[in-house]
PDB file of C-alpha atoms and ligand atoms in Angstrom:
ATOM      1  CA  MET A 245      67.665-103.094  80.295  1.00 93.00           C
ATOM      2  CA  LYS A 246      66.117-101.029  77.501  1.00 97.00           C
ATOM      3  CA  ILE A 247      62.420-100.271  77.939  1.00 98.00           C
ATOM      4  CA  ILE A 248      59.553 -99.291  75.658  1.00 98.00           C
ATOM      5  CA  ASP A 249      56.511 -97.790  77.366  1.00 98.00           C
ATOM      6  CA  ALA A 250      53.749 -99.157  75.119  1.00 98.00           C
ATOM      7  CA  HIS A 251      50.933 -97.056  76.585  1.00 98.00           C
ATOM      8  CA  ILE A 252      51.146 -93.382  77.495  1.00 98.00           C
ATOM      9  CA  HIS A 253      49.000 -90.263  77.082  1.00 96.00           C
ATOM     10  CA  PHE A 254      50.514 -87.034  75.857  1.00 94.00           C
ATOM     11  CA  CYS A 255      47.854 -84.408  76.317  1.00 90.00           C
ATOM     12  CA  GLN A 256      48.544 -80.904  77.543  1.00 88.00           C
ATOM     13  CA  GLU A 257      45.441 -80.230  79.596  1.00 89.00           C
ATOM     14  CA  LEU A 258      44.433 -79.707  83.203  1.00 93.00           C
ATOM     15  CA  TYR A 259      43.111 -83.240  83.886  1.00 91.00           C
ATOM     16  CA  PHE A 260      46.390 -84.821  82.790  1.00 94.00           C
ATOM     17  CA  ASP A 261      48.407 -82.153  84.654  1.00 96.00           C
ATOM     18  CA  GLN A 262      46.617 -83.033  87.885  1.00 96.00           C
ATOM     19  CA  ILE A 263      47.027 -86.798  87.611  1.00 95.00           C
ATOM     20  CA  ALA A 264      50.706 -86.294  86.751  1.00 97.00           C
ATOM     21  CA  GLU A 265      51.191 -84.413  89.998  1.00 97.00           C
ATOM     22  CA  LEU A 266      49.564 -87.196  92.012  1.00 97.00           C
ATOM     23  CA  ALA A 267      52.014 -89.628  90.406  1.00 97.00           C
ATOM     24  CA  GLY A 268      54.981 -87.454  91.416  1.00 97.00           C
ATOM     25  CA  HIS A 269      55.515 -86.189  87.874  1.00 97.00           C
ATOM     26  CA  GLU A 270      55.004 -83.108  85.720  1.00 96.00           C
ATOM     27  CA  ASN A 271      52.954 -83.406  82.560  1.00 96.00           C
ATOM     28  CA  THR A 272      55.552 -81.809  80.282  1.00 95.00           C
ATOM     29  CA  SER A 273      57.625 -83.243  77.482  1.00 93.00           C
ATOM     30  CA  ALA A 274      60.826 -81.980  79.154  1.00 95.00           C
ATOM     31  CA  HIS A 275      60.042 -83.919  82.351  1.00 96.00           C
ATOM     32  CA  LEU A 276      59.055 -87.001  80.355  1.00 96.00           C
ATOM     33  CA  LYS A 277      62.366 -86.852  78.481  1.00 96.00           C
ATOM     34  CA  GLU A 278      64.257 -86.564  81.739  1.00 97.00           C
ATOM     35  CA  GLN A 279      62.398 -89.559  83.227  1.00 97.00           C
ATOM     36  CA  TYR A 280      62.979 -91.608  80.085  1.00 98.00           C
ATOM     37  CA  ALA A 281      66.712 -90.922  80.268  1.00 98.00           C
ATOM     38  CA  ALA A 282      66.793 -91.798  83.982  1.00 98.00           C
ATOM     39  CA  HIS A 283      65.080 -95.176  83.437  1.00 98.00           C
ATOM     40  CA  ASN A 284      66.499 -96.170  80.045  1.00 98.00           C
ATOM     41  CA  ILE A 285      63.086 -95.882  78.392  1.00 98.00           C
ATOM     42  CA  VAL A 286      63.999 -95.527  74.752  1.00 98.00           C
ATOM     43  CA  HIS A 287      60.554 -95.114  73.244  1.00 98.00           C
ATOM     44  CA  GLY A 288      56.906 -94.454  74.150  1.00 98.00           C
ATOM     45  CA  VAL A 289      53.660 -95.243  72.331  1.00 98.00           C
ATOM     46  CA  VAL A 290      51.049 -92.522  72.787  1.00 98.00           C
ATOM     47  CA  MET A 291      47.397 -93.555  72.924  1.00 98.00           C
ATOM     48  CA  GLY A 292      45.739 -90.661  71.117  1.00 95.00           C
ATOM     49  CA  ASN A 293      43.044 -88.513  72.627  1.00 93.00           C
ATOM     50  CA  ARG A 294      40.913 -85.478  71.927  1.00 91.00           C
ATOM     51  CA  SER A 295      41.294 -84.926  68.189  1.00 94.00           C
ATOM     52  CA  LEU A 296      41.624 -86.679  64.857  1.00 96.00           C
ATOM     53  CA  GLU A 297      43.122 -83.642  63.126  1.00 95.00           C
ATOM     54  CA  LEU A 298      46.515 -84.389  61.599  1.00 97.00           C
ATOM     55  CA  SER A 299      47.906 -81.098  62.886  1.00 96.00           C
ATOM     56  CA  ASP A 300      47.137 -82.076  66.500  1.00 96.00           C
ATOM     57  CA  HIS A 301      49.372 -85.125  66.395  1.00 97.00           C
ATOM     58  CA  HIS A 302      53.005 -84.087  66.409  1.00 95.00           C
ATOM     59  CA  TYR A 303      55.323 -85.846  68.811  1.00 96.00           C
ATOM     60  CA  PRO A 304      59.004 -85.912  69.708  1.00 95.00           C
ATOM     61  CA  ASP A 305      61.118 -88.509  67.869  1.00 96.00           C
ATOM     62  CA  ASP A 306      61.123 -90.915  70.800  1.00 97.00           C
ATOM     63  CA  LEU A 307      57.322 -91.212  70.730  1.00 98.00           C
ATOM     64  CA  SER A 308      55.034 -92.957  68.233  1.00 98.00           C
ATOM     65  CA  TYR A 309      51.242 -92.861  68.462  1.00 98.00           C
ATOM     66  CA  CYS A 310      48.037 -94.769  67.898  1.00 98.00           C
ATOM     67  CA  ILE A 311      45.357 -92.536  66.493  1.00 98.00           C
ATOM     68  CA  GLY A 312      42.706 -92.583  69.194  1.00 97.00           C
ATOM     69  CA  LEU A 313      38.952 -92.428  68.748  1.00 95.00           C
ATOM     70  CA  ASP A 314      38.054 -91.234  72.235  1.00 93.00           C
ATOM     71  CA  SER A 315      34.603 -89.996  73.255  1.00 90.00           C
ATOM     72  CA  THR A 316      35.520 -86.351  72.644  1.00 90.00           C
ATOM     73  CA  CYS A 317      36.411 -86.861  68.989  1.00 91.00           C
ATOM     74  CA  PHE A 318      34.673 -90.021  67.721  1.00 91.00           C
ATOM     75  CA  LYS A 319      31.145 -89.770  66.354  1.00 89.00           C
ATOM     76  CA  VAL A 320      29.404 -92.992  65.392  1.00 85.00           C
ATOM     77  CA  GLU A 321      27.294 -91.197  62.741  1.00 88.00           C
ATOM     78  CA  GLU A 322      30.460 -89.785  61.137  1.00 91.00           C
ATOM     79  CA  ALA A 323      32.476 -92.999  61.244  1.00 89.00           C
ATOM     80  CA  VAL A 324      32.975 -93.221  57.471  1.00 88.00           C
ATOM     81  CA  ARG A 325      34.327 -89.662  57.196  1.00 91.00           C
ATOM     82  CA  GLN A 326      36.424 -90.194  60.298  1.00 95.00           C
ATOM     83  CA  ALA A 327      37.867 -93.408  58.852  1.00 96.00           C
ATOM     84  CA  ASP A 328      39.232 -91.309  55.949  1.00 96.00           C
ATOM     85  CA  LEU A 329      41.012 -89.118  58.463  1.00 96.00           C
ATOM     86  CA  VAL A 330      42.334 -92.135  60.354  1.00 98.00           C
ATOM     87  CA  GLU A 331      43.750 -93.471  57.083  1.00 98.00           C
ATOM     88  CA  LYS A 332      45.772 -90.270  56.650  1.00 98.00           C
ATOM     89  CA  HIS A 333      47.295 -90.895  60.077  1.00 98.00           C
ATOM     90  CA  LEU A 334      48.099 -94.523  59.256  1.00 98.00           C
ATOM     91  CA  LEU A 335      50.083 -93.346  56.247  1.00 98.00           C
ATOM     92  CA  ARG A 336      52.485 -91.650  58.658  1.00 98.00           C
ATOM     93  CA  LYS A 337      55.440 -93.684  59.853  1.00 97.00           C
ATOM     94  CA  ASN A 338      55.076 -92.590  63.491  1.00 98.00           C
ATOM     95  CA  CYS A 339      51.383 -93.564  63.585  1.00 98.00           C
ATOM     96  CA  VAL A 340      51.704 -97.187  64.625  1.00 98.00           C
ATOM     97  CA  GLY A 341      48.084 -98.191  65.217  1.00 98.00           C
ATOM     98  CA  ILE A 342      44.498 -97.284  66.060  1.00 98.00           C
ATOM     99  CA  LYS A 343      43.157 -96.922  69.603  1.00 98.00           C
ATOM    100  CA  LEU A 344      39.496 -97.626  70.402  1.00 98.00           C
ATOM    101  CA  TYR A 345      37.687 -96.636  73.597  1.00 97.00           C
ATOM    102  CA  PRO A 346      34.399 -98.630  73.486  1.00 97.00           C
ATOM    103  CA  GLY A 347      33.481 -98.160  77.167  1.00 97.00           C
ATOM    104  CA  TYR A 348      33.755 -94.394  76.889  1.00 96.00           C
ATOM    105  CA  ASN A 349      32.058 -94.222  73.485  1.00 94.00           C
ATOM    106  CA  HIS A 350      29.246 -96.707  74.191  1.00 95.00           C
ATOM    107  CA  PHE A 351      29.676 -99.116  71.298  1.00 95.00           C
ATOM    108  CA  TYR A 352      30.389-102.825  71.063  1.00 97.00           C
ATOM    109  CA  LEU A 353      33.627-103.702  69.318  1.00 98.00           C
ATOM    110  CA  TYR A 354      31.701-105.992  66.958  1.00 97.00           C
ATOM    111  CA  ASP A 355      29.288-103.210  65.891  1.00 96.00           C
ATOM    112  CA  PRO A 356      29.497-102.811  62.075  1.00 95.00           C
ATOM    113  CA  VAL A 357      30.230 -99.113  62.623  1.00 93.00           C
ATOM    114  CA  VAL A 358      33.773-100.107  63.642  1.00 96.00           C
ATOM    115  CA  ASP A 359      34.409-102.275  60.543  1.00 96.00           C
ATOM    116  CA  PRO A 360      36.054 -99.501  58.460  1.00 96.00           C
ATOM    117  CA  PHE A 361      38.712 -99.125  61.160  1.00 97.00           C
ATOM    118  CA  TYR A 362      39.502-102.854  61.228  1.00 98.00           C
ATOM    119  CA  GLN A 363      39.694-102.810  57.427  1.00 98.00           C
ATOM    120  CA  LEU A 364      42.245 -99.997  57.634  1.00 98.00           C
ATOM    121  CA  ALA A 365      44.227-101.839  60.282  1.00 98.00           C
ATOM    122  CA  MET A 366      44.347-104.849  57.961  1.00 98.00           C
ATOM    123  CA  GLN A 367      45.290-102.781  54.924  1.00 98.00           C
ATOM    124  CA  TYR A 368      48.105-100.915  56.682  1.00 98.00           C
ATOM    125  CA  LYS A 369      49.126-103.896  58.855  1.00 98.00           C
ATOM    126  CA  LYS A 370      48.970-101.839  62.033  1.00 98.00           C
ATOM    127  CA  PRO A 371      47.485-103.016  65.338  1.00 98.00           C
ATOM    128  CA  VAL A 372      44.228-102.004  67.000  1.00 98.00           C
ATOM    129  CA  ALA A 373      44.627-101.206  70.688  1.00 98.00           C
ATOM    130  CA  VAL A 374      41.446-101.341  72.758  1.00 98.00           C
ATOM    131  CA  HIS A 375      40.695 -99.933  76.169  1.00 98.00           C
ATOM    132  CA  THR A 376      39.379-102.830  78.267  1.00 98.00           C
ATOM    133  CA  GLY A 377      38.370-103.120  81.899  1.00 98.00           C
ATOM    134  CA  LEU A 378      37.521-100.434  84.391  1.00 96.00           C
ATOM    135  CA  THR A 379      37.048 -96.890  83.123  1.00 94.00           C
ATOM    136  CA  ALA A 380      38.221 -93.581  84.560  1.00 90.00           C
ATOM    137  CA  THR A 381      34.901 -91.729  84.222  1.00 89.00           C
ATOM    138  CA  SER A 382      31.530 -92.668  85.660  1.00 88.00           C
ATOM    139  CA  ASN A 383      29.554 -91.993  82.450  1.00 94.00           C
ATOM    140  CA  ALA A 384      31.468 -94.739  80.653  1.00 97.00           C
ATOM    141  CA  LEU A 385      29.708 -98.121  80.467  1.00 97.00           C
ATOM    142  CA  LEU A 386      31.482-101.264  81.564  1.00 97.00           C
ATOM    143  CA  LYS A 387      29.397-103.617  79.435  1.00 98.00           C
ATOM    144  CA  TYR A 388      31.262-102.230  76.407  1.00 98.00           C
ATOM    145  CA  SER A 389      34.722-102.480  77.952  1.00 98.00           C
ATOM    146  CA  HIS A 390      34.566-106.091  79.113  1.00 98.00           C
ATOM    147  CA  PRO A 391      37.538-108.026  77.668  1.00 98.00           C
ATOM    148  CA  LEU A 392      35.369-110.949  76.490  1.00 98.00           C
ATOM    149  CA  ILE A 393      33.932-108.699  73.764  1.00 98.00           C
ATOM    150  CA  LEU A 394      37.332-108.631  72.080  1.00 98.00           C
ATOM    151  CA  ASP A 395      36.969-112.359  71.321  1.00 98.00           C
ATOM    152  CA  GLU A 396      34.376-111.788  68.598  1.00 98.00           C
ATOM    153  CA  VAL A 397      36.423-109.262  66.597  1.00 98.00           C
ATOM    154  CA  ALA A 398      39.623-111.240  67.102  1.00 98.00           C
ATOM    155  CA  VAL A 399      37.864-114.169  65.418  1.00 98.00           C
ATOM    156  CA  ARG A 400      36.288-112.033  62.716  1.00 98.00           C
ATOM    157  CA  TYR A 401      39.582-110.310  61.868  1.00 98.00           C
ATOM    158  CA  PRO A 402      42.318-112.927  62.285  1.00 98.00           C
ATOM    159  CA  GLN A 403      44.823-110.793  60.346  1.00 98.00           C
ATOM    160  CA  VAL A 404      44.408-107.844  62.701  1.00 98.00           C
ATOM    161  CA  GLN A 405      46.740-107.661  65.685  1.00 98.00           C
ATOM    162  CA  PHE A 406      44.786-106.522  68.740  1.00 99.00           C
ATOM    163  CA  VAL A 407      46.250-105.104  71.937  1.00 99.00           C
ATOM    164  CA  MET A 408      44.012-105.489  74.952  1.00 98.00           C
ATOM    165  CA  CYS A 409      44.956-102.450  77.021  1.00 98.00           C
ATOM    166  CA  HIS A 410      45.031-102.856  80.813  1.00 98.00           C
ATOM    167  CA  ILE A 411      44.596-106.635  80.347  1.00 98.00           C
ATOM    168  CA  GLY A 412      40.884-106.182  81.111  1.00 98.00           C
ATOM    169  CA  ASN A 413      41.604-105.376  84.752  1.00 98.00           C
ATOM    170  CA  PRO A 414      39.890-106.412  87.016  1.00 98.00           C
ATOM    171  CA  TRP A 415      38.300-109.056  84.737  1.00 98.00           C
ATOM    172  CA  LEU A 416      41.636-110.809  84.557  1.00 98.00           C
ATOM    173  CA  VAL A 417      40.446-114.378  84.132  1.00 98.00           C
ATOM    174  CA  ASP A 418      38.160-113.422  81.217  1.00 98.00           C
ATOM    175  CA  ALA A 419      40.998-111.432  79.662  1.00 98.00           C
ATOM    176  CA  ILE A 420      43.394-114.373  79.983  1.00 98.00           C
ATOM    177  CA  ALA A 421      40.883-116.677  78.263  1.00 98.00           C
ATOM    178  CA  VAL A 422      40.597-114.302  75.292  1.00 98.00           C
ATOM    179  CA  ILE A 423      44.395-113.962  74.992  1.00 98.00           C
ATOM    180  CA  GLU A 424      44.980-117.705  75.327  1.00 98.00           C
ATOM    181  CA  LYS A 425      42.416-118.550  72.661  1.00 98.00           C
ATOM    182  CA  ASN A 426      43.300-115.878  70.102  1.00 98.00           C
ATOM    183  CA  GLU A 427      46.878-115.673  68.854  1.00 98.00           C
ATOM    184  CA  ASN A 428      46.216-112.230  67.402  1.00 98.00           C
ATOM    185  CA  VAL A 429      45.506-110.737  70.838  1.00 99.00           C
ATOM    186  CA  ALA A 430      48.291-109.267  72.987  1.00 99.00           C
ATOM    187  CA  ALA A 431      47.824-107.243  76.161  1.00 98.00           C
ATOM    188  CA  ASP A 432      49.479-104.259  77.747  1.00 98.00           C
ATOM    189  CA  LEU A 433      49.955-104.147  81.503  1.00 98.00           C
ATOM    190  CA  SER A 434      49.275-100.421  81.831  1.00 98.00           C
ATOM    191  CA  GLY A 435      46.788 -98.672  84.084  1.00 97.00           C
ATOM    192  CA  ILE A 436      46.964-101.105  86.973  1.00 97.00           C
ATOM    193  CA  LEU A 437      48.754 -98.707  89.356  1.00 97.00           C
ATOM    194  CA  GLU A 438      47.969 -95.041  89.761  1.00 95.00           C
ATOM    195  CA  GLY A 439      49.483 -92.145  91.658  1.00 96.00           C
ATOM    196  CA  ARG A 440      52.739 -92.524  93.517  1.00 97.00           C
ATOM    197  CA  ILE A 441      53.493 -95.357  95.909  1.00 97.00           C
ATOM    198  CA  ASP A 442      56.070 -94.507  98.570  1.00 96.00           C
ATOM    199  CA  ARG A 443      57.300 -97.996  99.335  1.00 97.00           C
ATOM    200  CA  MET A 444      56.661-100.774  96.862  1.00 97.00           C
ATOM    201  CA  THR A 445      57.504-103.433  99.471  1.00 97.00           C
ATOM    202  CA  ASP A 446      54.550-102.188 101.573  1.00 97.00           C
ATOM    203  CA  PHE A 447      52.352-102.126  98.485  1.00 97.00           C
ATOM    204  CA  PHE A 448      53.282-105.718  97.588  1.00 98.00           C
ATOM    205  CA  ALA A 449      52.473-106.780 101.157  1.00 98.00           C
ATOM    206  CA  GLU A 450      49.137-104.908 101.320  1.00 97.00           C
ATOM    207  CA  LYS A 451      47.984-106.091  97.891  1.00 97.00           C
ATOM    208  CA  HIS A 452      49.443-109.559  98.224  1.00 97.00           C
ATOM    209  CA  GLY A 453      46.225-111.371  97.284  1.00 98.00           C
ATOM    210  CA  TYR A 454      45.559-109.327  94.169  1.00 98.00           C
ATOM    211  CA  ILE A 455      49.159-109.376  92.953  1.00 97.00           C
ATOM    212  CA  ASN A 456      49.415-113.089  93.515  1.00 98.00           C
ATOM    213  CA  PHE A 457      46.180-113.627  91.584  1.00 98.00           C
ATOM    214  CA  LEU A 458      47.568-111.616  88.672  1.00 98.00           C
ATOM    215  CA  LYS A 459      50.852-113.561  88.738  1.00 98.00           C
ATOM    216  CA  VAL A 460      49.042-116.890  88.922  1.00 98.00           C
ATOM    217  CA  TRP A 461      46.922-116.150  85.852  1.00 98.00           C
ATOM    218  CA  LEU A 462      49.871-114.767  83.879  1.00 98.00           C
ATOM    219  CA  GLU A 463      51.764-117.945  84.718  1.00 98.00           C
ATOM    220  CA  TYR A 464      48.778-120.044  83.650  1.00 98.00           C
ATOM    221  CA  LEU A 465      48.604-118.122  80.371  1.00 98.00           C
ATOM    222  CA  ASP A 466      52.346-118.514  79.786  1.00 98.00           C
ATOM    223  CA  LYS A 467      52.368-116.215  76.742  1.00 98.00           C
ATOM    224  CA  TYR A 468      55.114-113.815  77.733  1.00 98.00           C
ATOM    225  CA  ASP A 469      55.696-112.993  74.078  1.00 98.00           C
ATOM    226  CA  ARG A 470      52.301-111.245  74.031  1.00 98.00           C
ATOM    227  CA  LEU A 471      52.501-109.036  77.123  1.00 98.00           C
ATOM    228  CA  LEU A 472      53.687-105.432  76.831  1.00 98.00           C
ATOM    229  CA  TYR A 473      55.042-103.106  79.467  1.00 98.00           C
ATOM    230  CA  GLY A 474      53.038 -99.862  79.639  1.00 98.00           C
ATOM    231  CA  THR A 475      52.280 -97.314  82.325  1.00 98.00           C
ATOM    232  CA  ASP A 476      49.353 -95.128  81.236  1.00 97.00           C
ATOM    233  CA  TRP A 477      51.624 -92.136  81.909  1.00 97.00           C
ATOM    234  CA  PRO A 478      51.001 -89.621  83.437  1.00 96.00           C
ATOM    235  CA  LEU A 479      48.666 -91.686  85.630  1.00 96.00           C
ATOM    236  CA  ALA A 480      51.337 -93.660  87.459  1.00 97.00           C
ATOM    237  CA  ASN A 481      54.843 -93.180  88.758  1.00 98.00           C
ATOM    238  CA  ILE A 482      57.428 -94.533  86.311  1.00 98.00           C
ATOM    239  CA  SER A 483      59.850 -96.013  88.809  1.00 97.00           C
ATOM    240  CA  ASN A 484      56.952 -97.681  90.726  1.00 98.00           C
ATOM    241  CA  TYR A 485      55.712 -99.180  87.483  1.00 98.00           C
ATOM    242  CA  ILE A 486      59.021-100.689  86.450  1.00 98.00           C
ATOM    243  CA  GLU A 487      59.313-102.304  89.888  1.00 98.00           C
ATOM    244  CA  PHE A 488      55.731-103.576  89.695  1.00 98.00           C
ATOM    245  CA  VAL A 489      56.089-105.232  86.284  1.00 98.00           C
ATOM    246  CA  ALA A 490      59.514-106.639  87.184  1.00 98.00           C
ATOM    247  CA  HIS A 491      57.802-108.208  90.224  1.00 98.00           C
ATOM    248  CA  ILE A 492      54.909-109.868  88.369  1.00 98.00           C
ATOM    249  CA  ILE A 493      56.888-111.089  85.328  1.00 98.00           C
ATOM    250  CA  PRO A 494      59.558-113.801  85.773  1.00 98.00           C
ATOM    251  CA  GLU A 495      63.011-112.359  85.161  1.00 98.00           C
ATOM    252  CA  LYS A 496      63.784-114.569  82.166  1.00 98.00           C
ATOM    253  CA  HIS A 497      60.921-112.865  80.292  1.00 98.00           C
ATOM    254  CA  HIS A 498      61.827-109.258  81.159  1.00 98.00           C
ATOM    255  CA  ASP A 499      63.494-108.413  77.843  1.00 98.00           C
ATOM    256  CA  LYS A 500      60.416-109.562  75.935  1.00 98.00           C
ATOM    257  CA  VAL A 501      57.848-107.806  78.113  1.00 98.00           C
ATOM    258  CA  PHE A 502      59.804-104.579  78.649  1.00 98.00           C
ATOM    259  CA  PHE A 503      61.031-104.167  75.078  1.00 98.00           C
ATOM    260  CA  ASP A 504      60.867-106.860  72.393  1.00 98.00           C
ATOM    261  CA  ASN A 505      57.105-107.427  72.268  1.00 98.00           C
ATOM    262  CA  ALA A 506      56.221-103.743  71.865  1.00 98.00           C
ATOM    263  CA  ASN A 507      58.980-103.303  69.313  1.00 98.00           C
ATOM    264  CA  ARG A 508      57.589-106.194  67.251  1.00 98.00           C
ATOM    265  CA  ILE A 509      53.840-105.564  67.673  1.00 98.00           C
ATOM    266  CA  TYR A 510      53.977-101.793  67.020  1.00 98.00           C
ATOM    267  CA  GLN A 511      56.721-102.332  64.416  1.00 98.00           C
ATOM    268  CA  LEU A 512      58.917 -99.631  65.911  1.00 98.00           C
ATOM    269  CA  GLY A 513      62.101-100.851  64.206  1.00 98.00           C
ATOM    270  CA  LEU A 514      64.228-100.230  67.299  1.00 97.00           C
TER     271      LEU A 514
HETATM  272 ZN1   ZN B  19      45.398 -95.123  78.702  1.00 66.89          ZN
END
């Protein structure tokens, strides 16, 4: 089975190096390439971090990227100027969307300051991926990353395709409601595992309640054409993640979740 990893980070810095090690990986493009070959992962979508400069976003051919407005590079008071820069990215073929980090940046998705970015997404017909759910740093604010907030912009911008990253975890029921109601909202399943898990069978037994809850609500939703495989590399172990997603998604939907949906939503042309 061919796989697209619809959510990775590709940042050469100490923080990412350390989390890669905990996941049993090395945060290098050579190691990533080797892992991709070993698991038949044919493409990855990078969620951008750290900079909006065009020169900071060069990736190997098997990676595309969403230009990311993380808390280190996005300034609310400079949003208009920064939107110009984002537009230059969207003109590139390998820039396949915009990534927003409201919890880390302390803004609501429906704040007018974000409007220029939705306008660009509409104009260039590229999706807006949004970090939802729990955050990795304690100075982030959860009230901004709650999945329910996505409902208002999904309604306001029906032509924009949204990707709810991490499916709002652990607010899964709220996330499912937003996805069910809004056809323009998909979700990636990244960021649910972290580190390396020695035996997945033990993990499935220990986390039986949680995993069953997730499966139950995905079954209830029954929108397997809007769920995307993603890992949040280098946060989690690749082989663990494939096993995890294969376990929570019924086998007849694997091709869609592991490949087709990302290919269609990020318009990768694979
Ligand atoms: Zn991420």
